[in-house]
Amino acid sequence: MVPLTDVAEWIRESRKIVGFTGAGISTNSGIPDFRSPGGVWAKNKTIMFQDFVDNYEDRVTYWQQKAAIWPDMRDASPNNAHLFFAELDRAGNLMGLITQNIDGLHERSGVDMEKIVRLHGWMGEAVCLSCGAGISMDEACDRVRHEPAPVCDQCGGLLKPATISFGQRLRESDLNRAAALSAKCDLFIVVGSSLVVQPAAGFPEIAKKNKARLVIVNNAATPLDSLADAVIREDIGVAFERLMAS
Ligand code: NAD
């Protein structure tokens, strides 16, 4: 096992760091992940994108679920792992940050918006699937109280949070940016991702193929652990407290 002091040294000497984050980075901010026991999957029905489009009842269920989690997500604060990336950015050593998260905590932690690739979109806005017009998530959730599946004021199209749902295609431009960052970095740090979902899980492999070091911080094993130069398998809050002190 590689000592944490070595990982801290790699971080100090790298100038082109790319972060890759999943839901696990935000659980210490009070936002549950999907797959852990007690996570969202355990409680909520998964609504596929096409079902959202086709069925009024599914839209109602979807909006109820989103309206229930939005206030906690909106009011959450970045934790020490989010702040770690913000600090790297301030120091000029963060080339990019690829995230699967929809909570906006990287943005709120102070990382330059231009450097963030939001693979799964974000929750702060609801957009019309027909004309693209958007309203804030606060306004959308207010409307859900009397309009269970809200529609666009401009064209009557379906409003949906600006996230990528199951069964919905990821944006080609985001995938290309993420692949380019992965190919150019010298250190690729995965935080809080089970790395089981493709194509997202392919980015660490691109980084390794291009000779970057790979570090994985997660409390459970991932399929890419054997490829990594270091695996820190513990709570993310504890890991970053130790890393920042090393
Ligand atoms: P995931 O596949 O990225 O898995 C999260 C991983 O983090 C798990 O392996 C879990 O064991 C680990 N983990 C959780 N808390 C941890 C902690 N404190 N310390 C160390 N490891 C920890 O994510 P998922 O839960 O399957 O969610 C899938 C997708 O759903 C995400 O990619 C995202 O798009 C969306 N989602 C986003 C948020 C958010 O924005 N915060 C929350 C839930 C789900």
PDB file of C-alpha atoms and ligand atoms in Angstrom:
ATOM      1  CA  MET A   1       0.000   0.000   0.000  1.00  0.00           C
ATOM      2  CA  VAL A   2       1.341   3.437  -0.977  1.00  0.00           C
ATOM      3  CA  PRO A   3       1.695   5.735   2.071  1.00  0.00           C
ATOM      4  CA  LEU A   4      -0.482   8.838   2.176  1.00  0.00           C
ATOM      5  CA  THR A   5       2.620  11.018   2.373  1.00  0.00           C
ATOM      6  CA  ASP A   6       3.563   9.813  -1.145  1.00  0.00           C
ATOM      7  CA  VAL A   7       0.137  10.796  -2.460  1.00  0.00           C
ATOM      8  CA  ALA A   8       0.510  14.226  -0.817  1.00  0.00           C
ATOM      9  CA  GLU A   9       3.898  14.573  -2.538  1.00  0.00           C
ATOM     10  CA  TRP A  10       2.396  13.647  -5.948  1.00  0.00           C
ATOM     11  CA  ILE A  11      -0.238  16.335  -5.411  1.00  0.00           C
ATOM     12  CA  ARG A  12       2.431  18.920  -4.562  1.00  0.00           C
ATOM     13  CA  GLU A  13       4.538  18.133  -7.618  1.00  0.00           C
ATOM     14  CA  SER A  14       1.677  17.859 -10.193  1.00  0.00           C
ATOM     15  CA  ARG A  15       0.721  20.913 -12.248  1.00  0.00           C
ATOM     16  CA  LYS A  16      -2.040  19.393 -14.384  1.00  0.00           C
ATOM     17  CA  ILE A  17      -4.390  17.724 -11.944  1.00  0.00           C
ATOM     18  CA  VAL A  18      -7.835  16.503 -12.965  1.00  0.00           C
ATOM     19  CA  GLY A  19     -10.479  15.528 -10.407  1.00  0.00           C
ATOM     20  CA  PHE A  20     -13.298  13.093 -11.066  1.00  0.00           C
ATOM     21  CA  THR A  21     -16.049  13.135  -8.482  1.00  0.00           C
ATOM     22  CA  GLY A  22     -19.187  11.117  -7.774  1.00  0.00           C
ATOM     23  CA  ALA A  23     -21.989  11.264  -5.254  1.00  0.00           C
ATOM     24  CA  GLY A  24     -19.688  10.029  -2.440  1.00  0.00           C
ATOM     25  CA  ILE A  25     -17.885  13.382  -2.222  1.00  0.00           C
ATOM     26  CA  SER A  26     -21.109  15.071  -1.103  1.00  0.00           C
ATOM     27  CA  THR A  27     -22.424  12.611   1.495  1.00  0.00           C
ATOM     28  CA  ASN A  28     -20.447  14.451   4.205  1.00  0.00           C
ATOM     29  CA  SER A  29     -22.353  17.580   3.137  1.00  0.00           C
ATOM     30  CA  GLY A  30     -25.594  15.768   3.947  1.00  0.00           C
ATOM     31  CA  ILE A  31     -26.589  14.746   0.397  1.00  0.00           C
ATOM     32  CA  PRO A  32     -27.151  10.975   0.206  1.00  0.00           C
ATOM     33  CA  ASP A  33     -25.680   8.982  -2.686  1.00  0.00           C
ATOM     34  CA  PHE A  34     -27.690   6.510  -4.785  1.00  0.00           C
ATOM     35  CA  ARG A  35     -26.094   3.163  -4.184  1.00  0.00           C
ATOM     36  CA  SER A  36     -25.127   3.132  -0.503  1.00  0.00           C
ATOM     37  CA  PRO A  37     -27.598   1.532   1.942  1.00  0.00           C
ATOM     38  CA  GLY A  38     -30.241   4.125   2.762  1.00  0.00           C
ATOM     39  CA  GLY A  39     -29.335   6.040  -0.422  1.00  0.00           C
ATOM     40  CA  VAL A  40     -31.790   7.359  -2.989  1.00  0.00           C
ATOM     41  CA  TRP A  41     -32.083   4.072  -4.878  1.00  0.00           C
ATOM     42  CA  ALA A  42     -33.180   2.275  -1.743  1.00  0.00           C
ATOM     43  CA  LYS A  43     -36.032   4.746  -1.239  1.00  0.00           C
ATOM     44  CA  ASN A  44     -37.128   6.089  -4.624  1.00  0.00           C
ATOM     45  CA  LYS A  45     -38.517   4.540  -7.775  1.00  0.00           C
ATOM     46  CA  THR A  46     -36.136   5.164 -10.696  1.00  0.00           C
ATOM     47  CA  ILE A  47     -37.964   6.978 -13.499  1.00  0.00           C
ATOM     48  CA  MET A  48     -36.400   6.438 -16.923  1.00  0.00           C
ATOM     49  CA  PHE A  49     -36.237   9.459 -19.252  1.00  0.00           C
ATOM     50  CA  GLN A  50     -38.665   7.985 -21.808  1.00  0.00           C
ATOM     51  CA  ASP A  51     -41.183   7.179 -19.047  1.00  0.00           C
ATOM     52  CA  PHE A  52     -40.937  10.793 -17.848  1.00  0.00           C
ATOM     53  CA  VAL A  53     -41.758  11.963 -21.381  1.00  0.00           C
ATOM     54  CA  ASP A  54     -44.520   9.417 -22.043  1.00  0.00           C
ATOM     55  CA  ASN A  55     -46.412   9.154 -18.733  1.00  0.00           C
ATOM     56  CA  TYR A  56     -48.033  11.901 -16.699  1.00  0.00           C
ATOM     57  CA  GLU A  57     -47.995   9.724 -13.527  1.00  0.00           C
ATOM     58  CA  ASP A  58     -44.254   9.167 -13.854  1.00  0.00           C
ATOM     59  CA  ARG A  59     -43.697  12.902 -14.294  1.00  0.00           C
ATOM     60  CA  VAL A  60     -45.687  13.558 -11.135  1.00  0.00           C
ATOM     61  CA  THR A  61     -43.663  10.960  -9.172  1.00  0.00           C
ATOM     62  CA  TYR A  62     -40.401  12.329 -10.579  1.00  0.00           C
ATOM     63  CA  TRP A  63     -41.241  15.900  -9.606  1.00  0.00           C
ATOM     64  CA  GLN A  64     -42.356  14.809  -6.111  1.00  0.00           C
ATOM     65  CA  GLN A  65     -38.979  13.111  -5.604  1.00  0.00           C
ATOM     66  CA  LYS A  66     -37.024  16.135  -6.871  1.00  0.00           C
ATOM     67  CA  ALA A  67     -39.050  18.651  -4.875  1.00  0.00           C
ATOM     68  CA  ALA A  68     -38.395  16.549  -1.758  1.00  0.00           C
ATOM     69  CA  ILE A  69     -34.588  16.544  -2.141  1.00  0.00           C
ATOM     70  CA  TRP A  70     -34.059  20.038  -3.595  1.00  0.00           C
ATOM     71  CA  PRO A  71     -34.186  22.145  -0.379  1.00  0.00           C
ATOM     72  CA  ASP A  72     -31.449  20.048   1.289  1.00  0.00           C
ATOM     73  CA  MET A  73     -29.332  20.116  -1.862  1.00  0.00           C
ATOM     74  CA  ARG A  74     -29.771  23.884  -2.280  1.00  0.00           C
ATOM     75  CA  ASP A  75     -28.827  24.575   1.339  1.00  0.00           C
ATOM     76  CA  ALA A  76     -25.869  22.151   1.576  1.00  0.00           C
ATOM     77  CA  SER A  77     -22.343  23.489   2.049  1.00  0.00           C
ATOM     78  CA  PRO A  78     -19.138  22.253   0.432  1.00  0.00           C
ATOM     79  CA  ASN A  79     -17.005  20.002   2.666  1.00  0.00           C
ATOM     80  CA  ASN A  80     -13.242  19.630   2.977  1.00  0.00           C
ATOM     81  CA  ALA A  81     -12.955  17.461  -0.166  1.00  0.00           C
ATOM     82  CA  HIS A  82     -14.719  20.118  -2.296  1.00  0.00           C
ATOM     83  CA  LEU A  83     -12.472  22.757  -0.707  1.00  0.00           C
ATOM     84  CA  PHE A  84      -9.383  20.672  -1.516  1.00  0.00           C
ATOM     85  CA  PHE A  85     -10.140  21.059  -5.253  1.00  0.00           C
ATOM     86  CA  ALA A  86     -10.907  24.757  -4.834  1.00  0.00           C
ATOM     87  CA  GLU A  87      -7.506  25.192  -3.179  1.00  0.00           C
ATOM     88  CA  LEU A  88      -5.770  23.328  -6.030  1.00  0.00           C
ATOM     89  CA  ASP A  89      -7.514  25.679  -8.459  1.00  0.00           C
ATOM     90  CA  ARG A  90      -6.392  28.776  -6.535  1.00  0.00           C
ATOM     91  CA  ALA A  91      -2.834  27.442  -6.610  1.00  0.00           C
ATOM     92  CA  GLY A  92      -3.065  27.065 -10.413  1.00  0.00           C
ATOM     93  CA  ASN A  93      -2.637  23.284 -10.401  1.00  0.00           C
ATOM     94  CA  LEU A  94      -6.171  22.145 -11.285  1.00  0.00           C
ATOM     95  CA  MET A  95      -6.600  21.567 -15.005  1.00  0.00           C
ATOM     96  CA  GLY A  96     -10.198  20.438 -14.763  1.00  0.00           C
ATOM     97  CA  LEU A  97     -12.864  18.828 -12.638  1.00  0.00           C
ATOM     98  CA  ILE A  98     -15.174  16.206 -14.104  1.00  0.00           C
ATOM     99  CA  THR A  99     -18.193  15.564 -11.923  1.00  0.00           C
ATOM    100  CA  GLN A 100     -21.179  13.244 -12.026  1.00  0.00           C
ATOM    101  CA  ASN A 101     -22.807  15.345  -9.321  1.00  0.00           C
ATOM    102  CA  ILE A 102     -25.784  17.585  -9.821  1.00  0.00           C
ATOM    103  CA  ASP A 103     -25.589  19.449  -6.505  1.00  0.00           C
ATOM    104  CA  GLY A 104     -23.491  22.464  -7.568  1.00  0.00           C
ATOM    105  CA  LEU A 105     -21.155  22.127  -4.560  1.00  0.00           C
ATOM    106  CA  HIS A 106     -17.960  22.339  -6.638  1.00  0.00           C
ATOM    107  CA  GLU A 107     -19.152  25.628  -8.098  1.00  0.00           C
ATOM    108  CA  ARG A 108     -20.076  26.899  -4.631  1.00  0.00           C
ATOM    109  CA  SER A 109     -16.674  25.879  -3.233  1.00  0.00           C
ATOM    110  CA  GLY A 110     -15.035  28.403  -5.583  1.00  0.00           C
ATOM    111  CA  VAL A 111     -13.678  26.233  -8.414  1.00  0.00           C
ATOM    112  CA  ASP A 112     -13.682  28.191 -11.685  1.00  0.00           C
ATOM    113  CA  MET A 113     -16.948  27.307 -13.502  1.00  0.00           C
ATOM    114  CA  GLU A 114     -15.070  27.014 -16.794  1.00  0.00           C
ATOM    115  CA  LYS A 115     -13.037  24.128 -15.402  1.00  0.00           C
ATOM    116  CA  ILE A 116     -16.008  22.024 -14.328  1.00  0.00           C
ATOM    117  CA  VAL A 117     -17.513  19.397 -16.632  1.00  0.00           C
ATOM    118  CA  ARG A 118     -20.980  18.530 -15.316  1.00  0.00           C
ATOM    119  CA  LEU A 119     -21.541  15.167 -16.954  1.00  0.00           C
ATOM    120  CA  HIS A 120     -25.000  14.761 -15.440  1.00  0.00           C
ATOM    121  CA  GLY A 121     -26.078  18.417 -15.578  1.00  0.00           C
ATOM    122  CA  TRP A 122     -27.318  20.181 -12.458  1.00  0.00           C
ATOM    123  CA  MET A 123     -30.373  20.571 -10.279  1.00  0.00           C
ATOM    124  CA  GLY A 124     -30.497  24.350  -9.841  1.00  0.00           C
ATOM    125  CA  GLU A 125     -32.603  24.918 -12.928  1.00  0.00           C
ATOM    126  CA  ALA A 126     -35.578  23.313 -14.697  1.00  0.00           C
ATOM    127  CA  VAL A 127     -35.597  23.478 -18.490  1.00  0.00           C
ATOM    128  CA  CYS A 128     -38.254  22.944 -21.122  1.00  0.00           C
ATOM    129  CA  LEU A 129     -37.609  19.777 -23.135  1.00  0.00           C
ATOM    130  CA  SER A 130     -39.182  21.447 -26.214  1.00  0.00           C
ATOM    131  CA  CYS A 131     -37.873  25.041 -26.368  1.00  0.00           C
ATOM    132  CA  GLY A 132     -35.050  25.009 -23.798  1.00  0.00           C
ATOM    133  CA  ALA A 133     -36.439  27.921 -21.733  1.00  0.00           C
ATOM    134  CA  GLY A 134     -35.410  27.653 -18.097  1.00  0.00           C
ATOM    135  CA  ILE A 135     -36.717  28.633 -14.671  1.00  0.00           C
ATOM    136  CA  SER A 136     -35.056  28.268 -11.271  1.00  0.00           C
ATOM    137  CA  MET A 137     -35.546  25.044  -9.357  1.00  0.00           C
ATOM    138  CA  ASP A 138     -37.017  27.094  -6.481  1.00  0.00           C
ATOM    139  CA  GLU A 139     -39.735  28.405  -8.799  1.00  0.00           C
ATOM    140  CA  ALA A 140     -40.326  24.954 -10.319  1.00  0.00           C
ATOM    141  CA  CYS A 141     -40.719  23.357  -6.865  1.00  0.00           C
ATOM    142  CA  ASP A 142     -43.159  26.109  -5.813  1.00  0.00           C
ATOM    143  CA  ARG A 143     -45.231  25.361  -8.889  1.00  0.00           C
ATOM    144  CA  VAL A 144     -45.232  21.604  -8.198  1.00  0.00           C
ATOM    145  CA  ARG A 145     -47.487  22.317  -5.181  1.00  0.00           C
ATOM    146  CA  HIS A 146     -50.414  23.251  -7.456  1.00  0.00           C
ATOM    147  CA  GLU A 147     -49.156  21.909 -10.804  1.00  0.00           C
ATOM    148  CA  PRO A 148     -47.785  18.385 -10.087  1.00  0.00           C
ATOM    149  CA  ALA A 149     -45.985  18.084 -13.458  1.00  0.00           C
ATOM    150  CA  PRO A 150     -45.160  21.686 -14.469  1.00  0.00           C
ATOM    151  CA  VAL A 151     -45.054  22.793 -18.109  1.00  0.00           C
ATOM    152  CA  CYS A 152     -43.264  25.639 -19.875  1.00  0.00           C
ATOM    153  CA  ASP A 153     -44.937  29.101 -19.785  1.00  0.00           C
ATOM    154  CA  GLN A 154     -43.575  29.900 -23.248  1.00  0.00           C
ATOM    155  CA  CYS A 155     -44.574  26.825 -25.263  1.00  0.00           C
ATOM    156  CA  GLY A 156     -46.372  24.309 -23.023  1.00  0.00           C
ATOM    157  CA  GLY A 157     -43.501  21.786 -23.296  1.00  0.00           C
ATOM    158  CA  LEU A 158     -42.476  19.527 -20.412  1.00  0.00           C
ATOM    159  CA  LEU A 159     -40.307  21.086 -17.724  1.00  0.00           C
ATOM    160  CA  LYS A 160     -37.590  18.858 -16.272  1.00  0.00           C
ATOM    161  CA  PRO A 161     -34.647  19.571 -13.965  1.00  0.00           C
ATOM    162  CA  ALA A 162     -31.495  20.291 -16.008  1.00  0.00           C
ATOM    163  CA  THR A 163     -30.040  16.911 -15.088  1.00  0.00           C
ATOM    164  CA  ILE A 164     -29.350  13.851 -17.215  1.00  0.00           C
ATOM    165  CA  SER A 165     -31.788  11.099 -16.245  1.00  0.00           C
ATOM    166  CA  PHE A 166     -31.370   7.363 -16.589  1.00  0.00           C
ATOM    167  CA  GLY A 167     -31.881   6.529 -20.253  1.00  0.00           C
ATOM    168  CA  GLN A 168     -31.002  10.075 -21.380  1.00  0.00           C
ATOM    169  CA  ARG A 169     -27.878  10.630 -23.495  1.00  0.00           C
ATOM    170  CA  LEU A 170     -24.916  12.474 -22.022  1.00  0.00           C
ATOM    171  CA  ARG A 171     -23.898  15.594 -23.960  1.00  0.00           C
ATOM    172  CA  GLU A 172     -21.278  14.866 -26.611  1.00  0.00           C
ATOM    173  CA  SER A 173     -19.461  18.150 -25.849  1.00  0.00           C
ATOM    174  CA  ASP A 174     -19.103  17.201 -22.153  1.00  0.00           C
ATOM    175  CA  LEU A 175     -17.826  13.727 -23.028  1.00  0.00           C
ATOM    176  CA  ASN A 176     -15.263  15.201 -25.409  1.00  0.00           C
ATOM    177  CA  ARG A 177     -14.064  17.773 -22.860  1.00  0.00           C
ATOM    178  CA  ALA A 178     -13.785  15.092 -20.170  1.00  0.00           C
ATOM    179  CA  ALA A 179     -11.839  12.771 -22.455  1.00  0.00           C
ATOM    180  CA  ALA A 180      -9.455  15.584 -23.471  1.00  0.00           C
ATOM    181  CA  LEU A 181      -8.806  16.543 -19.828  1.00  0.00           C
ATOM    182  CA  SER A 182      -8.203  12.892 -18.922  1.00  0.00           C
ATOM    183  CA  ALA A 183      -5.691  12.517 -21.758  1.00  0.00           C
ATOM    184  CA  LYS A 184      -3.733  15.670 -20.835  1.00  0.00           C
ATOM    185  CA  CYS A 185      -3.467  15.479 -17.042  1.00  0.00           C
ATOM    186  CA  ASP A 186      -0.479  14.316 -14.995  1.00  0.00           C
ATOM    187  CA  LEU A 187      -2.516  13.264 -11.947  1.00  0.00           C
ATOM    188  CA  PHE A 188      -6.113  11.982 -11.999  1.00  0.00           C
ATOM    189  CA  ILE A 189      -7.879  11.898  -8.622  1.00  0.00           C
ATOM    190  CA  VAL A 190     -11.169   9.984  -8.286  1.00  0.00           C
ATOM    191  CA  VAL A 191     -13.254  10.884  -5.229  1.00  0.00           C
ATOM    192  CA  GLY A 192     -16.488   9.183  -4.169  1.00  0.00           C
ATOM    193  CA  SER A 193     -17.360   7.242  -7.283  1.00  0.00           C
ATOM    194  CA  SER A 194     -18.097   3.542  -7.524  1.00  0.00           C
ATOM    195  CA  LEU A 195     -16.730   3.724 -11.133  1.00  0.00           C
ATOM    196  CA  VAL A 196     -19.326   1.226 -12.329  1.00  0.00           C
ATOM    197  CA  VAL A 197     -21.146   3.472 -14.824  1.00  0.00           C
ATOM    198  CA  GLN A 198     -19.829   3.863 -18.375  1.00  0.00           C
ATOM    199  CA  PRO A 199     -18.726   5.985 -20.137  1.00  0.00           C
ATOM    200  CA  ALA A 200     -17.745   7.963 -17.038  1.00  0.00           C
ATOM    201  CA  ALA A 201     -15.661   5.143 -15.617  1.00  0.00           C
ATOM    202  CA  GLY A 202     -13.577   5.103 -18.817  1.00  0.00           C
ATOM    203  CA  PHE A 203     -11.920   8.459 -18.012  1.00  0.00           C
ATOM    204  CA  PRO A 204      -9.472   7.114 -15.378  1.00  0.00           C
ATOM    205  CA  GLU A 205      -8.405   4.510 -17.959  1.00  0.00           C
ATOM    206  CA  ILE A 206      -7.718   7.242 -20.522  1.00  0.00           C
ATOM    207  CA  ALA A 207      -5.601   9.070 -17.927  1.00  0.00           C
ATOM    208  CA  LYS A 208      -3.588   5.947 -17.116  1.00  0.00           C
ATOM    209  CA  LYS A 209      -3.054   5.163 -20.808  1.00  0.00           C
ATOM    210  CA  ASN A 210      -1.529   8.634 -21.158  1.00  0.00           C
ATOM    211  CA  LYS A 211       0.895   8.075 -18.263  1.00  0.00           C
ATOM    212  CA  ALA A 212      -0.892  10.066 -15.568  1.00  0.00           C
ATOM    213  CA  ARG A 213      -0.858   8.821 -11.994  1.00  0.00           C
ATOM    214  CA  LEU A 214      -4.239   7.566 -10.776  1.00  0.00           C
ATOM    215  CA  VAL A 215      -5.440   7.961  -7.177  1.00  0.00           C
ATOM    216  CA  ILE A 216      -8.831   6.614  -6.014  1.00  0.00           C
ATOM    217  CA  VAL A 217     -10.433   7.829  -2.767  1.00  0.00           C
ATOM    218  CA  ASN A 218     -13.557   5.825  -1.921  1.00  0.00           C
ATOM    219  CA  ASN A 219     -14.793   3.794   1.020  1.00  0.00           C
ATOM    220  CA  ALA A 220     -15.708   0.779  -1.158  1.00  0.00           C
ATOM    221  CA  ALA A 221     -13.721  -1.171  -3.750  1.00  0.00           C
ATOM    222  CA  THR A 222     -14.012  -0.111  -7.403  1.00  0.00           C
ATOM    223  CA  PRO A 223     -13.337  -2.110 -10.592  1.00  0.00           C
ATOM    224  CA  LEU A 224     -10.339   0.163 -11.317  1.00  0.00           C
ATOM    225  CA  ASP A 225      -8.515  -0.239  -7.984  1.00  0.00           C
ATOM    226  CA  SER A 226      -5.950  -2.603  -9.507  1.00  0.00           C
ATOM    227  CA  LEU A 227      -5.081   0.033 -12.131  1.00  0.00           C
ATOM    228  CA  ALA A 228      -4.545   2.797  -9.568  1.00  0.00           C
ATOM    229  CA  ASP A 229      -1.180   3.987  -8.256  1.00  0.00           C
ATOM    230  CA  ALA A 230      -2.821   4.536  -4.875  1.00  0.00           C
ATOM    231  CA  VAL A 231      -6.167   3.588  -3.366  1.00  0.00           C
ATOM    232  CA  ILE A 232      -7.306   5.394  -0.209  1.00  0.00           C
ATOM    233  CA  ARG A 233     -10.192   3.296   1.051  1.00  0.00           C
ATOM    234  CA  GLU A 234     -11.751   5.260   3.876  1.00  0.00           C
ATOM    235  CA  ASP A 235     -14.198   8.029   4.603  1.00  0.00           C
ATOM    236  CA  ILE A 236     -13.524  10.961   2.260  1.00  0.00           C
ATOM    237  CA  GLY A 237     -13.671  13.532   5.070  1.00  0.00           C
ATOM    238  CA  VAL A 238     -11.014  11.653   7.042  1.00  0.00           C
ATOM    239  CA  ALA A 239      -8.885  11.017   3.938  1.00  0.00           C
ATOM    240  CA  PHE A 240      -8.760  14.699   2.961  1.00  0.00           C
ATOM    241  CA  GLU A 241      -8.131  15.854   6.496  1.00  0.00           C
ATOM    242  CA  ARG A 242      -5.105  13.538   6.569  1.00  0.00           C
ATOM    243  CA  LEU A 243      -3.999  14.480   3.038  1.00  0.00           C
ATOM    244  CA  MET A 244      -4.169  18.195   3.732  1.00  0.00           C
ATOM    245  CA  ALA A 245      -2.169  17.719   6.922  1.00  0.00           C
ATOM    246  CA  SER A 246       0.555  15.636   5.171  1.00  0.00           C
TER     247      SER A 246
HETATM  248  P1  NAD B   1     -21.463   6.558  -7.379  1.00  0.00           P
HETATM  249  O1  NAD B   1     -21.590   5.403  -8.279  1.00  0.00           O
HETATM  250  O2  NAD B   1     -20.519   7.600  -7.806  1.00  0.00           O
HETATM  251  O3  NAD B   1     -21.084   5.929  -5.908  1.00  0.00           O
HETATM  252  C1  NAD B   1     -20.741   6.686  -4.782  1.00  0.00           C
HETATM  253  C2  NAD B   1     -19.562   5.989  -4.091  1.00  0.00           C
HETATM  254  O4  NAD B   1     -19.140   6.804  -3.005  1.00  0.00           O
HETATM  255  C3  NAD B   1     -19.912   4.614  -3.502  1.00  0.00           C
HETATM  256  O5  NAD B   1     -18.916   3.665  -3.875  1.00  0.00           O
HETATM  257  C4  NAD B   1     -19.892   4.843  -1.973  1.00  0.00           C
HETATM  258  O6  NAD B   1     -19.458   3.697  -1.265  1.00  0.00           O
HETATM  259  C5  NAD B   1     -18.903   5.988  -1.870  1.00  0.00           C
HETATM  260  N1  NAD B   1     -19.090   6.860  -0.704  1.00  0.00           N
HETATM  261  C6  NAD B   1     -20.245   7.442  -0.279  1.00  0.00           C
HETATM  262  N2  NAD B   1     -20.005   8.249   0.785  1.00  0.00           N
HETATM  263  C7  NAD B   1     -18.668   8.155   1.038  1.00  0.00           C
HETATM  264  C8  NAD B   1     -17.817   8.756   2.017  1.00  0.00           C
HETATM  265  N3  NAD B   1     -18.264   9.624   2.920  1.00  0.00           N
HETATM  266  N4  NAD B   1     -16.492   8.439   1.995  1.00  0.00           N
HETATM  267  C9  NAD B   1     -15.996   7.558   1.072  1.00  0.00           C
HETATM  268  N5  NAD B   1     -16.758   6.992   0.117  1.00  0.00           N
HETATM  269  C10 NAD B   1     -18.078   7.292   0.095  1.00  0.00           C
HETATM  270  O7  NAD B   1     -22.727   7.337  -7.112  1.00  0.00           O
HETATM  271  P2  NAD B   1     -24.206   6.826  -6.974  1.00  0.00           P
HETATM  272  O8  NAD B   1     -24.539   6.895  -5.559  1.00  0.00           O
HETATM  273  O9  NAD B   1     -24.398   5.512  -7.656  1.00  0.00           O
HETATM  274  O10 NAD B   1     -24.973   7.904  -7.846  1.00  0.00           O
HETATM  275  C11 NAD B   1     -25.006   7.792  -9.267  1.00  0.00           C
HETATM  276  C12 NAD B   1     -25.301   9.106  -9.901  1.00  0.00           C
HETATM  277  O11 NAD B   1     -26.441   9.718  -9.301  1.00  0.00           O
HETATM  278  C13 NAD B   1     -24.240  10.130  -9.702  1.00  0.00           C
HETATM  279  O12 NAD B   1     -23.249   9.931 -10.630  1.00  0.00           O
HETATM  280  C14 NAD B   1     -25.001  11.434  -9.850  1.00  0.00           C
HETATM  281  O13 NAD B   1     -25.233  11.759 -11.173  1.00  0.00           O
HETATM  282  C15 NAD B   1     -26.317  11.126  -9.197  1.00  0.00           C
HETATM  283  N6  NAD B   1     -26.320  11.575  -7.796  1.00  0.00           N
HETATM  284  C16 NAD B   1     -25.773  12.797  -7.503  1.00  0.00           C
HETATM  285  C17 NAD B   1     -25.738  13.244  -6.197  1.00  0.00           C
HETATM  286  C18 NAD B   1     -25.129  14.603  -5.925  1.00  0.00           C
HETATM  287  O14 NAD B   1     -25.102  15.440  -6.822  1.00  0.00           O
HETATM  288  N7  NAD B   1     -24.612  14.850  -4.727  1.00  0.00           N
HETATM  289  C19 NAD B   1     -26.259  12.446  -5.175  1.00  0.00           C
HETATM  290  C20 NAD B   1     -26.826  11.193  -5.512  1.00  0.00           C
HETATM  291  C21 NAD B   1     -26.831  10.763  -6.844  1.00  0.00           C
END
